[in-house]
PDB file of C-alpha atoms and ligand atoms in Angstrom:
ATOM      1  CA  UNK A   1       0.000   0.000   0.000  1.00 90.00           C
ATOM      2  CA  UNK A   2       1.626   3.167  -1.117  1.00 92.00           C
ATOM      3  CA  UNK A   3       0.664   6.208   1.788  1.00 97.00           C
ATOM      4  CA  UNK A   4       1.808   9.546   0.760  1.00 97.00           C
ATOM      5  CA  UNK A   5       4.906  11.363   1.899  1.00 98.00           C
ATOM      6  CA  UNK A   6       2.532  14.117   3.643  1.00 98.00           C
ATOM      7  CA  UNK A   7       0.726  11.653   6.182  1.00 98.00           C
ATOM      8  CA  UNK A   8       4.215  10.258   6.384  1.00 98.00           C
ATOM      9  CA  UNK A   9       5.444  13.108   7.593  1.00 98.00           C
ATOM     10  CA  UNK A  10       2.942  14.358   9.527  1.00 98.00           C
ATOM     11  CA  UNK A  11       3.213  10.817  11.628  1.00 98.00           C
ATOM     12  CA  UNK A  12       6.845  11.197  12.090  1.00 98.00           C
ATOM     13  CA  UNK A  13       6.624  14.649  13.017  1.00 98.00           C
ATOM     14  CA  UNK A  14       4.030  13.530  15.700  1.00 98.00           C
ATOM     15  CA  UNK A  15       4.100  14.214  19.136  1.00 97.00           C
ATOM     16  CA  UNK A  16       0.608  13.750  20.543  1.00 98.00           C
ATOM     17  CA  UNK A  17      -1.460  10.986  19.132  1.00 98.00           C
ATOM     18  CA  UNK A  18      -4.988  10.220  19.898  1.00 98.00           C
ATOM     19  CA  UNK A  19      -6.224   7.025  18.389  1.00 98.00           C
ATOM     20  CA  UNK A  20     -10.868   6.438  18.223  1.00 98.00           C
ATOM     21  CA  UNK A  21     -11.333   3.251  17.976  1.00 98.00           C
ATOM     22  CA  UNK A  22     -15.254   1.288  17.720  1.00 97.00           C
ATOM     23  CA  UNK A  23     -16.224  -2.412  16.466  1.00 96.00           C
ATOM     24  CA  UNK A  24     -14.545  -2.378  13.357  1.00 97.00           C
ATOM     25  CA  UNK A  25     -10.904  -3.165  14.558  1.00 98.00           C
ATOM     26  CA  UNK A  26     -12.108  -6.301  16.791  1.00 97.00           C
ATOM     27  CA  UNK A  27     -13.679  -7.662  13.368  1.00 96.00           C
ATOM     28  CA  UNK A  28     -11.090  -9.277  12.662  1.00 97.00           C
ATOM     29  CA  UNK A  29     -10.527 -11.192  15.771  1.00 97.00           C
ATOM     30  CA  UNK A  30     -14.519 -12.301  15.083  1.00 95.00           C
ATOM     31  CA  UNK A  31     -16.484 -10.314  17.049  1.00 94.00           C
ATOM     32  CA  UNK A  32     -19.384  -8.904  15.057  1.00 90.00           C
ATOM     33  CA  UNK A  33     -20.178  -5.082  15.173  1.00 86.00           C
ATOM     34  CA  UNK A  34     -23.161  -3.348  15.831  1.00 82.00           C
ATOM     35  CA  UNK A  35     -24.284  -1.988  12.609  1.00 78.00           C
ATOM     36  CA  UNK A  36     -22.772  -3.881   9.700  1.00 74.00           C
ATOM     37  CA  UNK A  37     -25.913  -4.641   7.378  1.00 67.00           C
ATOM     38  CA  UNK A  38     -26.958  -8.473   8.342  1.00 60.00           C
ATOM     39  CA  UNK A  39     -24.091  -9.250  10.393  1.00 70.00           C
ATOM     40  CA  UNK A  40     -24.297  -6.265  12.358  1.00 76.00           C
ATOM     41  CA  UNK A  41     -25.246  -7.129  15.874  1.00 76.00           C
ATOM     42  CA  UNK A  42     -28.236  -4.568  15.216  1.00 76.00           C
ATOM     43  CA  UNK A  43     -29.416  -6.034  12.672  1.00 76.00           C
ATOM     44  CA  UNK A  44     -29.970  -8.850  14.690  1.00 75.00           C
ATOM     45  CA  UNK A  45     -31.175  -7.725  17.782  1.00 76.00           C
ATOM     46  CA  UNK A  46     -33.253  -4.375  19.065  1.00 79.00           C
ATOM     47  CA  UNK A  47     -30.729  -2.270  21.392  1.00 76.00           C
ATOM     48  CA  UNK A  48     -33.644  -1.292  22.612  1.00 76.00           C
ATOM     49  CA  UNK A  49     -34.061  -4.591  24.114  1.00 82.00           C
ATOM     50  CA  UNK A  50     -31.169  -5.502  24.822  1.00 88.00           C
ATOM     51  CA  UNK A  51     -28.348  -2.310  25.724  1.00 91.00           C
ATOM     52  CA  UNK A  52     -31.177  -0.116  27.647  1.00 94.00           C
ATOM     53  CA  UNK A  53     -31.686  -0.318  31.787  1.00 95.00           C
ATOM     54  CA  UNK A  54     -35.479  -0.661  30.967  1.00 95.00           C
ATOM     55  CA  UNK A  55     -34.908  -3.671  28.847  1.00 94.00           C
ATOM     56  CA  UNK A  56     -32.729  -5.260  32.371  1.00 96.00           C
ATOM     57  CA  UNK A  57     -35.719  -4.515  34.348  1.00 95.00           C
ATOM     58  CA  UNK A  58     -38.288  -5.916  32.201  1.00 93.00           C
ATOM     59  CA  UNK A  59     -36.167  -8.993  30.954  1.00 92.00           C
ATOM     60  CA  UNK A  60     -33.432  -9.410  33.075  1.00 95.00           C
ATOM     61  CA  UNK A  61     -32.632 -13.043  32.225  1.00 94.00           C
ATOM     62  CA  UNK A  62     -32.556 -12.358  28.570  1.00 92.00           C
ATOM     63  CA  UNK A  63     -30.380  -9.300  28.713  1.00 94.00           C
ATOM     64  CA  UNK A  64     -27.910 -11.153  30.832  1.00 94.00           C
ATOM     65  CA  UNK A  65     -27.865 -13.999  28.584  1.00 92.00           C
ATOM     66  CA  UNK A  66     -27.326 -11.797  25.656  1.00 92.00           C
ATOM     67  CA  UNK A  67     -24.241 -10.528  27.773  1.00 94.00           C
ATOM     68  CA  UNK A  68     -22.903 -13.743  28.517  1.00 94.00           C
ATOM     69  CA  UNK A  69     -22.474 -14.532  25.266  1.00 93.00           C
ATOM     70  CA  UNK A  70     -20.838 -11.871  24.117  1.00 94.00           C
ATOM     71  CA  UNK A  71     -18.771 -11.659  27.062  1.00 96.00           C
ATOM     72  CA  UNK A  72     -17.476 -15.565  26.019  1.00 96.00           C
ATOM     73  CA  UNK A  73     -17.685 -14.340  22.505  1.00 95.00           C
ATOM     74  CA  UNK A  74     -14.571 -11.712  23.926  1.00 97.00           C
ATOM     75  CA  UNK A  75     -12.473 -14.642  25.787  1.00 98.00           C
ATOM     76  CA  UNK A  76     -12.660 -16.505  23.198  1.00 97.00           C
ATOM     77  CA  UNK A  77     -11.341 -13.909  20.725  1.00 98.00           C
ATOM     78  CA  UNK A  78      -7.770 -12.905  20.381  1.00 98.00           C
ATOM     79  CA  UNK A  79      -5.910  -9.594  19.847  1.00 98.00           C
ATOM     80  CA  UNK A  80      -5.134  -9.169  15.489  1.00 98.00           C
ATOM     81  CA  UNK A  81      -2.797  -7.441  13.818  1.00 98.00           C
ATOM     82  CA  UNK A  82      -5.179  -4.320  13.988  1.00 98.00           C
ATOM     83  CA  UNK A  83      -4.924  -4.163  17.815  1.00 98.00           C
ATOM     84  CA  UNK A  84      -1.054  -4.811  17.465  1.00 98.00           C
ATOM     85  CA  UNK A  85      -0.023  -2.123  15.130  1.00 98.00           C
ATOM     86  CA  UNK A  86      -1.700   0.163  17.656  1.00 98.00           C
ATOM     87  CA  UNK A  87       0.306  -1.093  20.201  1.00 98.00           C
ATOM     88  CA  UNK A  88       3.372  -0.425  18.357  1.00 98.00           C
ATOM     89  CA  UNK A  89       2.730   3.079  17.840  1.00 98.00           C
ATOM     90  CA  UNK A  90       1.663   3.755  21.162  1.00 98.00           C
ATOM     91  CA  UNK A  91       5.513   2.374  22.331  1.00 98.00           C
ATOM     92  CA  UNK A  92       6.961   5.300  19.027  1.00 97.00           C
ATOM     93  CA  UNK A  93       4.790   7.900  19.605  1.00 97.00           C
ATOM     94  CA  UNK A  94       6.169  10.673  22.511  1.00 97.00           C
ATOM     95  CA  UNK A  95       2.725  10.507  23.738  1.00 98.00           C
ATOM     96  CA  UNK A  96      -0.918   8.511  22.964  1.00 98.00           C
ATOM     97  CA  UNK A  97      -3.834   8.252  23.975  1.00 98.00           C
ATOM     98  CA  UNK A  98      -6.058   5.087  22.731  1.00 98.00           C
ATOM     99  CA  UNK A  99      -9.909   6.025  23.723  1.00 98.00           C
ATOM    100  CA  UNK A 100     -12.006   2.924  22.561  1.00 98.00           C
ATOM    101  CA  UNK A 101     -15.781   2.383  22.154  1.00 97.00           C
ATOM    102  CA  UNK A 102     -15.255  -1.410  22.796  1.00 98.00           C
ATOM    103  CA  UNK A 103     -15.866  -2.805  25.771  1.00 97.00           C
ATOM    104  CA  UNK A 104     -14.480  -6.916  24.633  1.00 98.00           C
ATOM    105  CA  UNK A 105     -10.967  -5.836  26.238  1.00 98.00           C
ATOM    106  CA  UNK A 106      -8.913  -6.737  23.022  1.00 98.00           C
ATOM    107  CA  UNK A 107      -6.741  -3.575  22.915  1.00 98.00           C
ATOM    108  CA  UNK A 108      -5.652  -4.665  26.875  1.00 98.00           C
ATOM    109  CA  UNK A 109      -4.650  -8.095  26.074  1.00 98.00           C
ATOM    110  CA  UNK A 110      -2.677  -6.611  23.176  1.00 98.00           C
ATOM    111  CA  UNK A 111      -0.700  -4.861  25.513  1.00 98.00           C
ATOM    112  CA  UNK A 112      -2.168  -1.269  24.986  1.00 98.00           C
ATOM    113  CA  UNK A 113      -1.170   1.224  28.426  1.00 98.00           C
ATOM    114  CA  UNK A 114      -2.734   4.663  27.229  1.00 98.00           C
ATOM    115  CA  UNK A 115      -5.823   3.495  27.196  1.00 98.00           C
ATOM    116  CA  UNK A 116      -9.374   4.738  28.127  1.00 98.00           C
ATOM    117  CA  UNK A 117     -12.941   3.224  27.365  1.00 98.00           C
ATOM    118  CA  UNK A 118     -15.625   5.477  26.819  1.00 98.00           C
ATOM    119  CA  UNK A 119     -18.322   2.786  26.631  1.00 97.00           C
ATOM    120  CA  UNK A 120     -17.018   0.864  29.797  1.00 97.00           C
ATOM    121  CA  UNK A 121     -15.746  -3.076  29.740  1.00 98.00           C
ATOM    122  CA  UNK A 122     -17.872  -6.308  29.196  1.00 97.00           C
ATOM    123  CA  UNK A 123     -15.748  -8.105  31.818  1.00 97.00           C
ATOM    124  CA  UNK A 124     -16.699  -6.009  34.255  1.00 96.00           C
ATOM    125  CA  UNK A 125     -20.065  -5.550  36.301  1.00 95.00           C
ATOM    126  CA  UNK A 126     -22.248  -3.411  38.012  1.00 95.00           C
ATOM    127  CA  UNK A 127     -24.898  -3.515  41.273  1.00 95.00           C
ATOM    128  CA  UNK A 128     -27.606  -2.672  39.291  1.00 96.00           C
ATOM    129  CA  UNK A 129     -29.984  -1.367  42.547  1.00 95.00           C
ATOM    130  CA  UNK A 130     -27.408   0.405  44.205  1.00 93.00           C
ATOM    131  CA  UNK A 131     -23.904   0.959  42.310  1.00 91.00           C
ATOM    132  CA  UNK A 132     -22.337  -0.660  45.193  1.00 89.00           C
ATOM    133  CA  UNK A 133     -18.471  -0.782  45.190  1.00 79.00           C
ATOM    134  CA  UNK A 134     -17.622  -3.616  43.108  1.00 76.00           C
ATOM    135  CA  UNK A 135     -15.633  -5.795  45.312  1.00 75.00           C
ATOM    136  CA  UNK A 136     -18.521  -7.755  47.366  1.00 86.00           C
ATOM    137  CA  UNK A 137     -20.117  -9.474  44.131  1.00 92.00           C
ATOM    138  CA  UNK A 138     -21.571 -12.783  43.416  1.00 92.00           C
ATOM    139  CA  UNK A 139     -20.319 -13.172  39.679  1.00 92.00           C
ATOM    140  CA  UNK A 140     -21.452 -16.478  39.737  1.00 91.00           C
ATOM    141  CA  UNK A 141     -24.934 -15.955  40.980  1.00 92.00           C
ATOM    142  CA  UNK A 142     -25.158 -12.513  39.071  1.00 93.00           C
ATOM    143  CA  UNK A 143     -25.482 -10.937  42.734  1.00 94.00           C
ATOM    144  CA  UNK A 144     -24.412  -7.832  44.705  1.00 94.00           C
ATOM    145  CA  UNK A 145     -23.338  -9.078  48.128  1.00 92.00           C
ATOM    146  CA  UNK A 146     -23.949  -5.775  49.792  1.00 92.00           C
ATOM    147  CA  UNK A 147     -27.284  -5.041  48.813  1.00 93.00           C
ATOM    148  CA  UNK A 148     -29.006  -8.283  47.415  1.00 93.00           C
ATOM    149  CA  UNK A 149     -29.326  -6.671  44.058  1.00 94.00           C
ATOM    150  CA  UNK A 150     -28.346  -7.811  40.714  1.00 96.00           C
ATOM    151  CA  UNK A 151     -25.099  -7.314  38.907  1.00 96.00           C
ATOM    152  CA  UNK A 152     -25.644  -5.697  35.136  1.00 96.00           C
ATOM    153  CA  UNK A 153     -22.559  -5.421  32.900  1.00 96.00           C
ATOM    154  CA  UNK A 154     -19.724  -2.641  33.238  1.00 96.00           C
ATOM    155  CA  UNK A 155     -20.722  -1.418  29.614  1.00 97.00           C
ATOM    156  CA  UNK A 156     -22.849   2.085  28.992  1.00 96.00           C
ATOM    157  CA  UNK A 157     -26.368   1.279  27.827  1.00 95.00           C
ATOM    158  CA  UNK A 158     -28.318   3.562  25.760  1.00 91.00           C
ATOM    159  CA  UNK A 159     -29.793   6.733  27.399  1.00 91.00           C
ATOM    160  CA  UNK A 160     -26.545   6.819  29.843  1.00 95.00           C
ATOM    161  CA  UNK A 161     -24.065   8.760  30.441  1.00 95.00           C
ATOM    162  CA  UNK A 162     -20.431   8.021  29.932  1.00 97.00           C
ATOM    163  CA  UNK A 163     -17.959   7.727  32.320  1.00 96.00           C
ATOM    164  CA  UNK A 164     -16.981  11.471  33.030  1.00 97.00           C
ATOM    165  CA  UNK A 165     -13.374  10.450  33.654  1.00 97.00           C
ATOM    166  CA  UNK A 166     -12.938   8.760  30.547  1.00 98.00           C
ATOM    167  CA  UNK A 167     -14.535  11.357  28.656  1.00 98.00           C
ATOM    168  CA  UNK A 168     -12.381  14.595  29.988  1.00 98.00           C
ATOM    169  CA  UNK A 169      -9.637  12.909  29.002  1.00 98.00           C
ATOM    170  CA  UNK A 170     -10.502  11.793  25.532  1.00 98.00           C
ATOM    171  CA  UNK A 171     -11.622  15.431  24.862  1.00 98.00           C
ATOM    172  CA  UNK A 172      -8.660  16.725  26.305  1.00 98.00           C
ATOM    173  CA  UNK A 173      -6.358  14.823  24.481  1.00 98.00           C
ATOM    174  CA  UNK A 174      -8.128  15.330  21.368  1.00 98.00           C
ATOM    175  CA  UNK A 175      -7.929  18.759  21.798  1.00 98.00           C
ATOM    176  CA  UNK A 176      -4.140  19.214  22.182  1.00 98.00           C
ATOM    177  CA  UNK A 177      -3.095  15.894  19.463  1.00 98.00           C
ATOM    178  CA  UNK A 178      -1.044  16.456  16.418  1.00 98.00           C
ATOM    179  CA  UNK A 179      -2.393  13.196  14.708  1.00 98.00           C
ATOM    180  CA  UNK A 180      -6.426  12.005  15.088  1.00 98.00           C
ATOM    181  CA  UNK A 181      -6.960   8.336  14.464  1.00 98.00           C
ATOM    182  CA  UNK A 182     -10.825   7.186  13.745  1.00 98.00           C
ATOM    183  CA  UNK A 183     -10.472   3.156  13.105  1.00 98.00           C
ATOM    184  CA  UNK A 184     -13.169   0.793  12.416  1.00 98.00           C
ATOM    185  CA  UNK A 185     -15.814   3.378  13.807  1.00 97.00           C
ATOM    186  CA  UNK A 186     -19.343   4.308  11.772  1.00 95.00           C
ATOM    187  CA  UNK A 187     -18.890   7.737  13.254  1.00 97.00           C
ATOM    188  CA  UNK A 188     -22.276   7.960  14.038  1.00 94.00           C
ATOM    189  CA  UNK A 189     -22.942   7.787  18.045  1.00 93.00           C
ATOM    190  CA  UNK A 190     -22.127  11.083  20.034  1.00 95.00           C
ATOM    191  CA  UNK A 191     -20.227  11.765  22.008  1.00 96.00           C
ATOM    192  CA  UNK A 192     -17.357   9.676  20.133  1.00 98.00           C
ATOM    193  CA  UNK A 193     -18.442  10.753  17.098  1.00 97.00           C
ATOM    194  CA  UNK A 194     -17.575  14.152  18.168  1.00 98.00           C
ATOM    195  CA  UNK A 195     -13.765  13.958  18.916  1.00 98.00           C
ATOM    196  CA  UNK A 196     -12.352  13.813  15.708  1.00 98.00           C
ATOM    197  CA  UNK A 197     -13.770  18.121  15.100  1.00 98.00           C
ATOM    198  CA  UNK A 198     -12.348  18.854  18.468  1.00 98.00           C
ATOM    199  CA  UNK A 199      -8.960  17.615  16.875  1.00 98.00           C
ATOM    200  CA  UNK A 200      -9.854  18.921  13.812  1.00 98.00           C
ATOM    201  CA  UNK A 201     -10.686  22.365  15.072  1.00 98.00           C
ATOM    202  CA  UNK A 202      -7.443  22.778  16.718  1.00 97.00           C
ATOM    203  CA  UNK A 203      -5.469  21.585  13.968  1.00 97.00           C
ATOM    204  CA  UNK A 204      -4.854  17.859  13.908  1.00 98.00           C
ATOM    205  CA  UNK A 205      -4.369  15.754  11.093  1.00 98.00           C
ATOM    206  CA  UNK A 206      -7.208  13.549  10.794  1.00 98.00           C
ATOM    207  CA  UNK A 207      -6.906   9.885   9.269  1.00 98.00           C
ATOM    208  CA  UNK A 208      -9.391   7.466   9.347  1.00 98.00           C
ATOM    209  CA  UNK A 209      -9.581   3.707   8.597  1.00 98.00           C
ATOM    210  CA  UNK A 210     -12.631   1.766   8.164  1.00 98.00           C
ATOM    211  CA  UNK A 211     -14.163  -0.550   5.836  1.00 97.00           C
ATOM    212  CA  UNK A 212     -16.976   1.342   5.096  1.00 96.00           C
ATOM    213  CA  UNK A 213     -17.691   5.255   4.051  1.00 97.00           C
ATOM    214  CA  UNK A 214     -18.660   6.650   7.078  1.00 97.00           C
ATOM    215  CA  UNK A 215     -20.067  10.554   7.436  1.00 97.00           C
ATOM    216  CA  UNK A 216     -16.126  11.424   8.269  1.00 98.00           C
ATOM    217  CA  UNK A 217     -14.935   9.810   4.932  1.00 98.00           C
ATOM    218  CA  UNK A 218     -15.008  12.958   3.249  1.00 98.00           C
ATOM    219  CA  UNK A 219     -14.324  15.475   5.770  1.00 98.00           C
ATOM    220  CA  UNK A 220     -10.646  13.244   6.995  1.00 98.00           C
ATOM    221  CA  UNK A 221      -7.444  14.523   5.906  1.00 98.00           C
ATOM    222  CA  UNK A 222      -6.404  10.688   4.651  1.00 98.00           C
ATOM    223  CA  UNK A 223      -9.293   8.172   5.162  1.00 98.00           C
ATOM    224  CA  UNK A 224      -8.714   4.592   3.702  1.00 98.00           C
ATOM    225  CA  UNK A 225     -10.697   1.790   2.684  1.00 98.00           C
ATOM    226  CA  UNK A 226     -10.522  -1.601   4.397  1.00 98.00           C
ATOM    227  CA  UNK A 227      -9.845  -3.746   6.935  1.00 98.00           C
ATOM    228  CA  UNK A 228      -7.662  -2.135  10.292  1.00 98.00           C
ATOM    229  CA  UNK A 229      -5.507  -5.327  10.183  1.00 98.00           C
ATOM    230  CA  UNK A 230      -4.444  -5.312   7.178  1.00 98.00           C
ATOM    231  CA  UNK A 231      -3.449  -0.993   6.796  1.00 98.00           C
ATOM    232  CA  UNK A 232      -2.736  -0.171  10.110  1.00 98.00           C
ATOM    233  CA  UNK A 233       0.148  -2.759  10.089  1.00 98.00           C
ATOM    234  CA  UNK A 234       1.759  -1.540   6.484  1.00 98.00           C
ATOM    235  CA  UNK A 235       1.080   2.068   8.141  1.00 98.00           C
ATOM    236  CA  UNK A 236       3.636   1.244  11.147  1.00 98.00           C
ATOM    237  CA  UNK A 237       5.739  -0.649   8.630  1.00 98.00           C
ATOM    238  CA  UNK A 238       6.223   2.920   6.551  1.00 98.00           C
ATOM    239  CA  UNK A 239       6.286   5.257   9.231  1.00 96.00           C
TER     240      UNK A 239
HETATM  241  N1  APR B   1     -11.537  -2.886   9.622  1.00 69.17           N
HETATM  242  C1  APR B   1     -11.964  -1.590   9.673  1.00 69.17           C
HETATM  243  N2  APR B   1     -13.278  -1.238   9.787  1.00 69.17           N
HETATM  244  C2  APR B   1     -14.171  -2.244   9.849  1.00 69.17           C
HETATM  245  C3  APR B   1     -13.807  -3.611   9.769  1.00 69.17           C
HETATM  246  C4  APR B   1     -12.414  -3.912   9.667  1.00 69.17           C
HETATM  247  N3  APR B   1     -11.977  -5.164   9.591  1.00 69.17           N
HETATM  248  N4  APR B   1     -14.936  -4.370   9.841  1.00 69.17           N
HETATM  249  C5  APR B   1     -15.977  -3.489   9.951  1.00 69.17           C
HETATM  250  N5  APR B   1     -15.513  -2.217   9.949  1.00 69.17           N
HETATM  251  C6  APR B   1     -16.269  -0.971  10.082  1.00 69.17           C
HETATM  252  C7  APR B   1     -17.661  -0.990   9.482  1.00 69.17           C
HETATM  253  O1  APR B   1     -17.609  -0.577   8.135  1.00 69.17           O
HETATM  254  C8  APR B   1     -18.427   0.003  10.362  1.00 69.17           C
HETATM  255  O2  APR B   1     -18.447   1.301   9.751  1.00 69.17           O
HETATM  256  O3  APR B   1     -16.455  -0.757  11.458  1.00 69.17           O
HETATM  257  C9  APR B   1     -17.603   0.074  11.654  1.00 69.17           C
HETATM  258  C10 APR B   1     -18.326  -0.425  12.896  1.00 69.17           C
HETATM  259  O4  APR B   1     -19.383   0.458  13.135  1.00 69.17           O
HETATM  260  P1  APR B   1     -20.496   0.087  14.235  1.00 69.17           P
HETATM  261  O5  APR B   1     -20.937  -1.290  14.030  1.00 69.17           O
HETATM  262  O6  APR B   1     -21.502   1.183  14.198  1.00 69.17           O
HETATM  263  O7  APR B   1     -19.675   0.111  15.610  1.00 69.17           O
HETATM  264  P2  APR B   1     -19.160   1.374  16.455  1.00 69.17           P
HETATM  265  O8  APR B   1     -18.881   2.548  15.585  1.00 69.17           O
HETATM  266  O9  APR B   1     -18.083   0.895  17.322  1.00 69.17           O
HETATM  267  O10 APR B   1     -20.481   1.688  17.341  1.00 69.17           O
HETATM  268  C11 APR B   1     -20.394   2.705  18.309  1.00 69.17           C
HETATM  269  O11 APR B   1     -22.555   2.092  19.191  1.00 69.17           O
HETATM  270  O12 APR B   1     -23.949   0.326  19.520  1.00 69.17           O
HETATM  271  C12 APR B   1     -23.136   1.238  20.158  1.00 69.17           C
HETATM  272  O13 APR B   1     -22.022   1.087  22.237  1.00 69.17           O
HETATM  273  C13 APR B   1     -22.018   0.561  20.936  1.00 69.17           C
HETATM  274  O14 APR B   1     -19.680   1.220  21.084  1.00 69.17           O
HETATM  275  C14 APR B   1     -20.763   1.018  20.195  1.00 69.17           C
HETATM  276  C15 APR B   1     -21.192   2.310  19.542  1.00 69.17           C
END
């Protein structure tokens, strides 16, 4: 793949990197994304019955279940070269930030440090009652020790807010980066989808990789066409 001497440059020259990341780059490890036309997990299943706190207490079971799953889906998946190559230029860059939309854990077992996760973590849980500190749960029985109540995954459902932490810092960093990443992301749910015009607006170089046109396709700096694991590695490889 030939990548032109400009976003060569601009990489090299780097010394603040902030790298978006959604469904897209775990792909290729064989986890499904959300809202890939028929394999999409969307077009599967309603997130409205499924992802929302309603849908927990209505069908609590079922929404568990569904999280199960995918949660085994995410142990049973490995790291690819997509995760990797991030990994790499997190260990170049001066400084990076990775801010991911996943919560399967991939870019951790990769080895990434810089790291935060705007949508929370699948391996983690919740009291669902109470938000009761997390270290008197029944995992097994899908229990909160303290109160009685029931454990719900670590993830953000629809209609909640994200982790104010991991958000300040994500906007912060995009705000003061050199070079924007947006990788395997549809660019379509705020506030991620928002991060790459803070970078934009204060005069970051913008690249995006995904496998589909997304509403940021035109408006990137460089945006290319396939799969993470297969550019992002030939990207480190000419940098
Ligand atoms: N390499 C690069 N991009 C890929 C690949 C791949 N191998 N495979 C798929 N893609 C692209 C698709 O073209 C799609 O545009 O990844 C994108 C995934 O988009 P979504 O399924 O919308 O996932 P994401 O952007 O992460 O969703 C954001 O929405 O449902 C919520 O909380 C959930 O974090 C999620 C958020």
């Amino acid at each position: 793949m030939n990548f032109s001497p400009s976003l060569l440059e601009s990489l090299r020259a780097a010394t603040k990197i902030v790298a978006l990341t959604g469904a897209g780059i775990s792909a290729e490890s064989g986890m499904a994304t959300f809202r890939e036309a028929q394999t999409g997990l969307w077009s599967k299943f309603r997130p409205e019955e499924l992802a929302t706190a309603e849908a927990f207490r209505r069908e609590r079971k079922f929404v568990q279940d569904w999280y199960t799953w995918r949660r085994q889906n995410a142990v049973n998946a490995k790291p690819n070269a997509g995760h990797l190559a991030l990994v790499e230029i997190e260990k170049r860059a001066p400084e990076f930030l990775l801010v991911t939309q996943n919560v399967d854990g991939l870019h951790q077992r990769a080895g990434s440090k810089q790291l935060v996760e705007l949508h929370g973590n699948i391996h983690r849980f919740r009291c669902f009652e109470n938000d009761c500190a997390s270290d008197n749960f029944d995992v097994e029985n899908g229990r909160c020790r303290s109160c009685g109540g029931h454990l719900r995954p670590g993830v953000v459902w629809f209609g909640e807010m994200l982790p104010i932490d991991a958000l300040e810092t994500a906007i912060s960093a995009a705000e003061q980066c050199d070079v924007f990443f947006s990788i395997g992301t549809s660019s379509v749910v705020y506030p991620a989808a928002d991060l790459w015009r803070r970078a934009k607006d204060s005069g970051s170089v913008i690249i995006e990789i995904n496998k589909d046109p997304t509403p940021l396709t035109p408006l990137a700096d460089y945006s290319f066409l396939g799969n993470a694991g297969e550019i992002l590695p030939q990207l480190v490889a000419a940098i």
